[in-house]
Tab-separated table of C-alpha atoms in Angstrom:
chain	number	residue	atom	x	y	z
A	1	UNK	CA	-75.543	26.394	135.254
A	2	UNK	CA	-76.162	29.804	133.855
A	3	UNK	CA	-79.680	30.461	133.834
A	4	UNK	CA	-81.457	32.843	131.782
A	5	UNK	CA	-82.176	35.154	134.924
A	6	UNK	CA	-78.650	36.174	135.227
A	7	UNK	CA	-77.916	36.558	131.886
A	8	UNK	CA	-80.730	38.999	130.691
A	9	UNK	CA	-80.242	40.895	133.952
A	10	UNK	CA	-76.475	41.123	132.630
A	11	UNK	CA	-74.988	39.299	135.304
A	12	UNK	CA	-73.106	36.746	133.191
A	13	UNK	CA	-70.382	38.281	131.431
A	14	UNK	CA	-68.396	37.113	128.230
A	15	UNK	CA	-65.663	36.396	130.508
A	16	UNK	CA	-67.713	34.080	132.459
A	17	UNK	CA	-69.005	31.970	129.096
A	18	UNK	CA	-65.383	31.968	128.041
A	19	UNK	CA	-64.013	30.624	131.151
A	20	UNK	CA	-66.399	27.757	131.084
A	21	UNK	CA	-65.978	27.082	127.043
A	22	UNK	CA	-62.302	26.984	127.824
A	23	UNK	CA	-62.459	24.340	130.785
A	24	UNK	CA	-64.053	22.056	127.951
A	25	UNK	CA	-61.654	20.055	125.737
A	26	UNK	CA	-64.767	18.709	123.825
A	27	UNK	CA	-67.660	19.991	121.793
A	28	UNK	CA	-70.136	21.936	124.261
A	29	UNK	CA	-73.532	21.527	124.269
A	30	UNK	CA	-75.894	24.220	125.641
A	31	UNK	CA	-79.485	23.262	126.995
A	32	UNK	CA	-82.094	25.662	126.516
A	33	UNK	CA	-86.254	25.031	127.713
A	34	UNK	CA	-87.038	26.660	124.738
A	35	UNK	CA	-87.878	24.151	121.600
A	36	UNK	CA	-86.750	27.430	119.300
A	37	UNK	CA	-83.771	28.662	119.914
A	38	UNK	CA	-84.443	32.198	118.604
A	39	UNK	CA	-86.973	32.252	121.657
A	40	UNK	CA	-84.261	30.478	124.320
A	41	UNK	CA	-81.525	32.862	126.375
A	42	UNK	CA	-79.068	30.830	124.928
A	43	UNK	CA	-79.260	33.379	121.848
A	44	UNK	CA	-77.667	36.018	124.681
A	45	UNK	CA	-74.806	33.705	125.794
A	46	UNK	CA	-73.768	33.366	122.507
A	47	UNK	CA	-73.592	36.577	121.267
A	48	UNK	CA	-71.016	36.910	124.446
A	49	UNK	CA	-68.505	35.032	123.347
A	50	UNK	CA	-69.477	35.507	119.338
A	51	UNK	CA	-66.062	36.404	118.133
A	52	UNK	CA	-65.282	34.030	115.519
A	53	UNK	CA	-63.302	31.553	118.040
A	54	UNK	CA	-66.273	29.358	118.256
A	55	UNK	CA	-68.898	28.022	116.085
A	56	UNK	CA	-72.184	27.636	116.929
A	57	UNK	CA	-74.923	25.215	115.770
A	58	UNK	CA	-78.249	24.866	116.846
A	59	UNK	CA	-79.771	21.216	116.783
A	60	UNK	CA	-83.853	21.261	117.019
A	61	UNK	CA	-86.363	18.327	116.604
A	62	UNK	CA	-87.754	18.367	112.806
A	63	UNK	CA	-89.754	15.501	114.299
A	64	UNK	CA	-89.710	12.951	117.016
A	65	UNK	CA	-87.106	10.726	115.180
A	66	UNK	CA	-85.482	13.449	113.318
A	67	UNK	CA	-83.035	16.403	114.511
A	68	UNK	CA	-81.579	19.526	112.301
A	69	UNK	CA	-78.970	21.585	112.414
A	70	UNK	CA	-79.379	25.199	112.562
A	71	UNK	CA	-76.565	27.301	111.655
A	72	UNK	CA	-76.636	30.132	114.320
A	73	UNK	CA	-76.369	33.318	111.905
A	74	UNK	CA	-80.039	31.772	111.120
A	75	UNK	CA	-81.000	31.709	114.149
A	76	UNK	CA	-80.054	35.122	114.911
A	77	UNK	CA	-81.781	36.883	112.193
A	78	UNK	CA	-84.988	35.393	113.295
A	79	UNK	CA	-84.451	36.298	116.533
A	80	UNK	CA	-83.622	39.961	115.503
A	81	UNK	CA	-86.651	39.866	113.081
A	82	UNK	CA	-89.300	38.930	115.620
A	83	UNK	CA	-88.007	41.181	118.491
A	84	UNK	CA	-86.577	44.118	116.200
A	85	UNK	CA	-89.722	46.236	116.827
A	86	UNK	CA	-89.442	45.901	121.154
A	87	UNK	CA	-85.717	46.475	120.722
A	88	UNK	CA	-86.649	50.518	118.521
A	89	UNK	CA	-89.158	50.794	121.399
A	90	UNK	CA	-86.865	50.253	123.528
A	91	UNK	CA	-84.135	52.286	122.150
A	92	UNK	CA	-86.702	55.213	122.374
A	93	UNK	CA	-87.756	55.001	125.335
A	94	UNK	CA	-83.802	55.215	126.530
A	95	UNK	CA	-82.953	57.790	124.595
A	96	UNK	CA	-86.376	59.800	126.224
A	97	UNK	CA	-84.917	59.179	129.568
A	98	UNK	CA	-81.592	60.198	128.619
A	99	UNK	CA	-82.766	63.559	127.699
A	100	UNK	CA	-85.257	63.740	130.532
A	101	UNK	CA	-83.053	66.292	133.258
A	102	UNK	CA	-82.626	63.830	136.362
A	103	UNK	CA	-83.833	64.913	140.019
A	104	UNK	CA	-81.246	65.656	141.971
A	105	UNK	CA	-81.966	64.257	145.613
A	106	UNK	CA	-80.181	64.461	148.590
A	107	UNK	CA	-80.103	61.004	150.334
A	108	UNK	CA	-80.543	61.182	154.407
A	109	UNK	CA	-79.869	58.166	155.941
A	110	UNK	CA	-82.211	57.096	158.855
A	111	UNK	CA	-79.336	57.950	161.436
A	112	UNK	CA	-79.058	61.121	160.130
A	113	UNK	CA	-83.457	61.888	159.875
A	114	UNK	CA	-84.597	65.133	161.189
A	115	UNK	CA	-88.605	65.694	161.645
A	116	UNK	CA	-87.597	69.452	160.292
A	117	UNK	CA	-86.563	68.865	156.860
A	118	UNK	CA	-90.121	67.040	156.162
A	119	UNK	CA	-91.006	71.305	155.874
A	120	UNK	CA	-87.691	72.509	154.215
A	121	UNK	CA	-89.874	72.414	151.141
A	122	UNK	CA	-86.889	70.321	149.695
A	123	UNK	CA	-86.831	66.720	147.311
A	124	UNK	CA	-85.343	64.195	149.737
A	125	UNK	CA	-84.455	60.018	149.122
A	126	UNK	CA	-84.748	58.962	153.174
A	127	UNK	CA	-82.710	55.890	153.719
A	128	UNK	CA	-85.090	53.466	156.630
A	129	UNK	CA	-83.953	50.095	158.160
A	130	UNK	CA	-84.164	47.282	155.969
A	131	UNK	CA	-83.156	48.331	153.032
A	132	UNK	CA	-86.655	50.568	152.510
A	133	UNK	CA	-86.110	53.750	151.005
A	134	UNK	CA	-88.950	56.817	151.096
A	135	UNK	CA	-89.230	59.221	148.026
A	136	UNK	CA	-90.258	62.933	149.522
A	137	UNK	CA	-91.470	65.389	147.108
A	138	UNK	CA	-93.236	67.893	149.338
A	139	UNK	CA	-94.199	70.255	145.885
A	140	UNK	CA	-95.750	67.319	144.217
A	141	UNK	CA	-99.151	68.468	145.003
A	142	UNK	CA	-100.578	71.627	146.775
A	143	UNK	CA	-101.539	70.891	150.440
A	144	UNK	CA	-105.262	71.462	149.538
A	145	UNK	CA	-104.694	68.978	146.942
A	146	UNK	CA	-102.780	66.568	148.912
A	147	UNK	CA	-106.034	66.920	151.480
A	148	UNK	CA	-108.772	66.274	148.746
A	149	UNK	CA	-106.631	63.298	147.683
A	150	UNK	CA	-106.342	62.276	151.254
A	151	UNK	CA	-110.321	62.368	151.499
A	152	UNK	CA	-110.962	60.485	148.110
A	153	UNK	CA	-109.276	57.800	149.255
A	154	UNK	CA	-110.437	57.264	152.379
A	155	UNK	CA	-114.045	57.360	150.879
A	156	UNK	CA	-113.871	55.597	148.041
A	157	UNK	CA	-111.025	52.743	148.923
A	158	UNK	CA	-112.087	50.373	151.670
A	159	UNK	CA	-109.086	49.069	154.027
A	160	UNK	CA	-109.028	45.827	155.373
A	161	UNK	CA	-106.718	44.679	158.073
A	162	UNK	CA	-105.206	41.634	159.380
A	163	UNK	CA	-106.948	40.643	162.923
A	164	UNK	CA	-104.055	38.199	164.474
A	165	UNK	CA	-105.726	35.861	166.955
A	166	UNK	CA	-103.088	33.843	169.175
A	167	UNK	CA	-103.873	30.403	170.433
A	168	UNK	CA	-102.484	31.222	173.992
A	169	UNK	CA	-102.430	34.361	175.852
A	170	UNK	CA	-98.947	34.978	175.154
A	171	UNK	CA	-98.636	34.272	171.830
């Protein structure tokens, strides 16, 4: 199975499709949940291995006693005309980020934490157990801002916690 998780994270790679199109000697047929196929992932595993070696057709139900054949050039123009406008957004917001000058921070794993760089004034990425990482930006915010934030909070948010009761005394 290749699941449409893995592929629009970018996990499956054209060399993955290929190998499995190769260890078919007969036509292949891809299952999609989608009824369109412009709306299904398959769309994505296609365009992997999309280099003239195999055609690709897509057969949808014109009703409930009658398929058609979609020719998958077809498919992919509706597909690029319905999500053309996310894909510009998209592209914009990348290009943004690419000009956007990246913090530079210096990791400290939790081995290596000292209480005295929390007042180095420095941008720090500290590295806790499990996999838990703390962002430290200690010129974010003034301190008196930091406080007044602090007190607007605890004012205006209530907090409820978790009361654990136990059945027997120890536990």
């Amino acid at each position: 199975r290749v699941g449409e998780d893995p592929v629009l994270d970018g996990n499956v790679t054209s060399l993955v499709v290929k190998g499995l199109l190769a260890s078919c000697n007969a036509p292949v047929c891809l299952f999609g949940h989608m009824h369109e196929p412009e709306k299904c992932h398959r769309i994505q595993l296609i365009d992997l291995v999309a280099d003239g070696a195999y055609d690709f057709v897509h057969i949808v139900w014109e009703t409930a006693h009658k398929a058609k054949y979609i020719d998958h050039a077809a498919v992919k123009q509706i597909f690029e005309t319905r999500t053309g406008f996310f894909q510009q957004q998209h592209q914009e917001l990348l290009a943004m980020q690419a000009k956007r000058p990246k913090p530079k921070l210096t990791i400290v794993e939790w081995s290596d934490f000292d209480e005295e760089l929390l007042w180095d004034g420095k941008d720090y990425c500290f590295r806790l157990p499990f996999d838990t990482e703390v962002l430290w930006f200690p010129t974010w915010m003034s301190l008196d801002e930091a406080h007044q934030l602090k007190a607007t909070v605890q004012s205006r948010i209530r907090f409820f916690h978790a009361a654990l009761e136990f059945q027997q005394p120890t536990g």
